Amino acid sequence: PGYPPYQGAAEPPKKKRGLLIAAIALVVIMVLCVGGGVVAFLTLRNAESGEGAKEPAVAVDEFLTAIYKDRDAAKAASHVCAASRDDEKIAAKVAEVQKYASEYQGARFRWTTPKVDNKTGDRATVSTRVTMTTADEKVADQDLRFTVVQKTGWWVCEVA
């Protein structure tokens, strides 16, 4: 009978480096995602830039001035809280006011002194009446109610 076949030297088992590398890569990706989320949260939680108004009624008055007198969407947006700031809607409102001013001869806008109806902690409700008067004595009134919040001063957050 013959000799048993030659088996050669026993080779040590290969380490599973691919699995280890994949696990390390997954951990690094998770750390980056969680870290990025934390940084975004800390950056955006108080996204108000600048200083808001000292009083709720002042915030509303400054907002109305920017819309109806200055007709400046960027200036109006600077009085709106970050959570509600929508540049397109603000620009559309300014365009609407501009349209009224050009359609009606001598259109003028004024409003009653904004009145704080309710103030609790960092939230207030402010009301006023906006009146448009034309050169031919036409008059249109609109009652508005604002929700104003305090963060780094008072900011307009909602108009109803």
mmCIF file of C-alpha atoms in Angstrom:
data_model
loop_
_atom_site.group_PDB
_atom_site.id
_atom_site.type_symbol
_atom_site.label_atom_id
_atom_site.label_comp_id
_atom_site.label_asym_id
_atom_site.label_seq_id
_atom_site.Cartn_x
_atom_site.Cartn_y
_atom_site.Cartn_z
ATOM 1 C CA PRO A 1 0.000 0.000 0.000
ATOM 2 C CA GLY A 2 1.096 3.504 -0.606
ATOM 3 C CA TYR A 3 1.772 6.362 1.593
ATOM 4 C CA PRO A 4 -1.030 8.702 2.627
ATOM 5 C CA PRO A 5 -1.228 11.831 0.505
ATOM 6 C CA TYR A 6 0.998 14.725 1.525
ATOM 7 C CA GLN A 7 -0.919 17.226 3.647
ATOM 8 C CA GLY A 8 1.661 19.943 3.844
ATOM 9 C CA ALA A 9 2.217 22.262 6.794
ATOM 10 C CA ALA A 10 -0.921 23.254 8.666
ATOM 11 C CA GLU A 11 -1.879 26.806 7.657
ATOM 12 C CA PRO A 12 -3.151 29.073 10.446
ATOM 13 C CA PRO A 13 -6.785 30.202 9.900
ATOM 14 C CA LYS A 14 -7.146 33.627 8.224
ATOM 15 C CA LYS A 15 -8.413 36.368 10.440
ATOM 16 C CA LYS A 16 -11.651 37.949 9.309
ATOM 17 C CA ARG A 17 -10.274 41.410 8.694
ATOM 18 C CA GLY A 18 -13.098 42.404 6.346
ATOM 19 C CA LEU A 19 -15.675 42.066 9.107
ATOM 20 C CA LEU A 20 -13.513 44.066 11.525
ATOM 21 C CA ILE A 21 -12.996 46.880 8.993
ATOM 22 C CA ALA A 22 -16.727 47.036 8.237
ATOM 23 C CA ALA A 23 -17.551 47.223 11.963
ATOM 24 C CA ILE A 24 -15.059 50.060 12.523
ATOM 25 C CA ALA A 25 -16.385 51.966 9.499
ATOM 26 C CA LEU A 26 -19.954 51.577 10.784
ATOM 27 C CA VAL A 27 -18.986 52.912 14.229
ATOM 28 C CA VAL A 28 -17.198 55.922 12.670
ATOM 29 C CA ILE A 29 -20.233 56.719 10.487
ATOM 30 C CA MET A 30 -22.584 56.492 13.474
ATOM 31 C CA VAL A 31 -20.360 58.794 15.559
ATOM 32 C CA LEU A 32 -20.269 61.353 12.723
ATOM 33 C CA CYS A 33 -24.068 61.240 12.257
ATOM 34 C CA VAL A 34 -24.816 61.606 15.962
ATOM 35 C CA GLY A 35 -22.203 64.355 16.323
ATOM 36 C CA GLY A 36 -23.616 66.221 13.337
ATOM 37 C CA GLY A 37 -27.138 65.951 14.742
ATOM 38 C CA VAL A 38 -26.066 67.333 18.101
ATOM 39 C CA VAL A 39 -24.215 70.237 16.473
ATOM 40 C CA ALA A 40 -27.238 71.040 14.267
ATOM 41 C CA PHE A 41 -29.571 70.950 17.273
ATOM 42 C CA LEU A 42 -27.374 73.231 19.349
ATOM 43 C CA THR A 43 -26.936 75.634 16.439
ATOM 44 C CA LEU A 44 -30.587 75.849 15.413
ATOM 45 C CA ARG A 45 -32.448 75.674 18.717
ATOM 46 C CA ASN A 46 -32.220 79.448 19.199
ATOM 47 C CA ALA A 47 -31.889 80.496 15.576
ATOM 48 C CA GLU A 48 -32.982 84.067 16.171
ATOM 49 C CA SER A 49 -30.291 86.271 14.778
ATOM 50 C CA GLY A 50 -29.975 89.721 16.156
ATOM 51 C CA GLU A 51 -31.999 91.387 18.840
ATOM 52 C CA GLY A 52 -35.778 91.398 18.853
ATOM 53 C CA ALA A 53 -37.961 94.266 20.031
ATOM 54 C CA LYS A 54 -38.041 95.268 23.693
ATOM 55 C CA GLU A 55 -41.847 94.930 23.940
ATOM 56 C CA PRO A 56 -44.455 92.838 22.074
ATOM 57 C CA ALA A 57 -46.326 95.932 20.788
ATOM 58 C CA VAL A 58 -43.070 97.405 19.474
ATOM 59 C CA ALA A 59 -42.342 94.193 17.532
ATOM 60 C CA VAL A 60 -45.749 94.406 15.856
ATOM 61 C CA ASP A 61 -45.375 98.122 15.102
ATOM 62 C CA GLU A 62 -41.939 97.603 13.521
ATOM 63 C CA PHE A 63 -43.262 94.663 11.467
ATOM 64 C CA LEU A 64 -46.220 96.716 10.199
ATOM 65 C CA THR A 65 -43.956 99.652 9.365
ATOM 66 C CA ALA A 66 -41.708 97.383 7.284
ATOM 67 C CA ILE A 67 -44.706 95.926 5.401
ATOM 68 C CA TYR A 68 -46.997 98.935 4.903
ATOM 69 C CA LYS A 69 -44.725 101.999 4.930
ATOM 70 C CA ASP A 70 -41.259 100.817 3.892
ATOM 71 C CA ARG A 71 -42.586 97.952 1.738
ATOM 72 C CA ASP A 72 -39.381 96.085 2.474
ATOM 73 C CA ALA A 73 -39.719 92.285 2.718
ATOM 74 C CA ALA A 74 -36.200 91.785 4.100
ATOM 75 C CA LYS A 75 -36.804 94.342 6.846
ATOM 76 C CA ALA A 76 -40.163 92.741 7.679
ATOM 77 C CA ALA A 77 -38.541 89.299 7.833
ATOM 78 C CA SER A 78 -36.036 90.646 10.359
ATOM 79 C CA HIS A 79 -38.963 91.057 12.801
ATOM 80 C CA VAL A 80 -40.330 87.511 12.336
ATOM 81 C CA CYS A 81 -39.314 84.571 14.538
ATOM 82 C CA ALA A 82 -37.125 81.942 12.852
ATOM 83 C CA ALA A 83 -39.761 79.213 13.188
ATOM 84 C CA SER A 84 -42.267 81.209 11.109
ATOM 85 C CA ARG A 85 -39.969 83.093 8.757
ATOM 86 C CA ASP A 86 -41.031 82.402 5.168
ATOM 87 C CA ASP A 87 -39.380 84.870 2.820
ATOM 88 C CA GLU A 88 -41.714 84.000 -0.063
ATOM 89 C CA LYS A 89 -44.882 84.679 1.952
ATOM 90 C CA ILE A 90 -43.487 87.914 3.344
ATOM 91 C CA ALA A 91 -42.450 89.074 -0.139
ATOM 92 C CA ALA A 92 -45.936 88.154 -1.423
ATOM 93 C CA LYS A 93 -47.553 90.295 1.301
ATOM 94 C CA VAL A 94 -45.306 93.251 0.460
ATOM 95 C CA ALA A 95 -46.174 92.798 -3.246
ATOM 96 C CA GLU A 96 -49.879 92.751 -2.344
ATOM 97 C CA VAL A 97 -49.554 96.015 -0.410
ATOM 98 C CA GLN A 98 -47.575 97.517 -3.308
ATOM 99 C CA LYS A 99 -50.332 96.421 -5.716
ATOM 100 C CA TYR A 100 -53.012 98.150 -3.598
ATOM 101 C CA ALA A 101 -50.876 101.281 -3.438
ATOM 102 C CA SER A 102 -50.541 101.384 -7.223
ATOM 103 C CA GLU A 103 -54.192 100.464 -7.971
ATOM 104 C CA TYR A 104 -55.730 103.097 -5.715
ATOM 105 C CA GLN A 105 -54.722 106.701 -6.127
ATOM 106 C CA GLY A 106 -53.085 108.125 -3.020
ATOM 107 C CA ALA A 107 -53.401 104.905 -1.003
ATOM 108 C CA ARG A 108 -52.156 105.379 2.559
ATOM 109 C CA PHE A 109 -51.888 102.791 5.310
ATOM 110 C CA ARG A 110 -52.129 103.438 9.024
ATOM 111 C CA TRP A 111 -52.893 101.333 12.070
ATOM 112 C CA THR A 112 -54.029 101.794 15.619
ATOM 113 C CA THR A 113 -51.411 101.579 18.333
ATOM 114 C CA PRO A 114 -50.792 97.841 18.820
ATOM 115 C CA LYS A 115 -52.406 96.662 22.072
ATOM 116 C CA VAL A 116 -51.189 93.682 24.111
ATOM 117 C CA ASP A 117 -54.319 91.624 24.770
ATOM 118 C CA ASN A 118 -52.666 88.763 26.637
ATOM 119 C CA LYS A 119 -49.125 88.191 27.864
ATOM 120 C CA THR A 120 -47.978 84.993 29.578
ATOM 121 C CA GLY A 121 -44.276 84.382 30.092
ATOM 122 C CA ASP A 122 -42.556 84.385 26.721
ATOM 123 C CA ARG A 123 -45.739 84.638 24.603
ATOM 124 C CA ALA A 124 -48.093 87.547 23.909
ATOM 125 C CA THR A 125 -51.125 88.286 21.762
ATOM 126 C CA VAL A 126 -51.221 91.746 20.203
ATOM 127 C CA SER A 127 -54.059 93.289 18.192
ATOM 128 C CA THR A 128 -54.418 96.300 15.916
ATOM 129 C CA ARG A 129 -56.591 97.587 13.072
ATOM 130 C CA VAL A 130 -54.941 98.436 9.738
ATOM 131 C CA THR A 131 -56.736 101.071 7.673
ATOM 132 C CA MET A 132 -56.165 101.891 4.017
ATOM 133 C CA THR A 133 -57.410 105.293 2.859
ATOM 134 C CA THR A 134 -57.385 106.479 -0.754
ATOM 135 C CA ALA A 135 -57.317 109.975 -2.257
ATOM 136 C CA ASP A 136 -60.998 109.676 -3.200
ATOM 137 C CA GLU A 137 -61.933 108.966 0.437
ATOM 138 C CA LYS A 138 -62.359 105.184 0.153
ATOM 139 C CA VAL A 139 -61.573 103.407 3.405
ATOM 140 C CA ALA A 140 -60.888 99.743 4.154
ATOM 141 C CA ASP A 141 -60.191 98.302 7.618
ATOM 142 C CA GLN A 142 -58.686 94.996 8.643
ATOM 143 C CA ASP A 143 -58.407 93.759 12.231
ATOM 144 C CA LEU A 144 -55.213 91.798 12.846
ATOM 145 C CA ARG A 145 -54.130 89.654 15.775
ATOM 146 C CA PHE A 146 -50.445 88.786 16.215
ATOM 147 C CA THR A 147 -48.803 86.067 18.256
ATOM 148 C CA VAL A 148 -45.454 87.371 19.474
ATOM 149 C CA VAL A 149 -42.771 85.311 21.255
ATOM 150 C CA GLN A 150 -39.755 86.296 23.311
ATOM 151 C CA LYS A 151 -36.369 84.737 22.668
ATOM 152 C CA THR A 152 -33.660 87.360 22.179
ATOM 153 C CA GLY A 153 -36.299 90.066 22.352
ATOM 154 C CA TRP A 154 -39.845 89.963 20.973
ATOM 155 C CA TRP A 155 -40.537 88.469 17.511
ATOM 156 C CA VAL A 156 -43.732 88.253 15.431
ATOM 157 C CA CYS A 157 -44.589 84.579 14.894
ATOM 158 C CA GLU A 158 -48.149 84.510 13.603
ATOM 159 C CA VAL A 159 -50.600 86.916 12.006
ATOM 160 C CA ALA A 160 -54.329 86.179 11.978
#
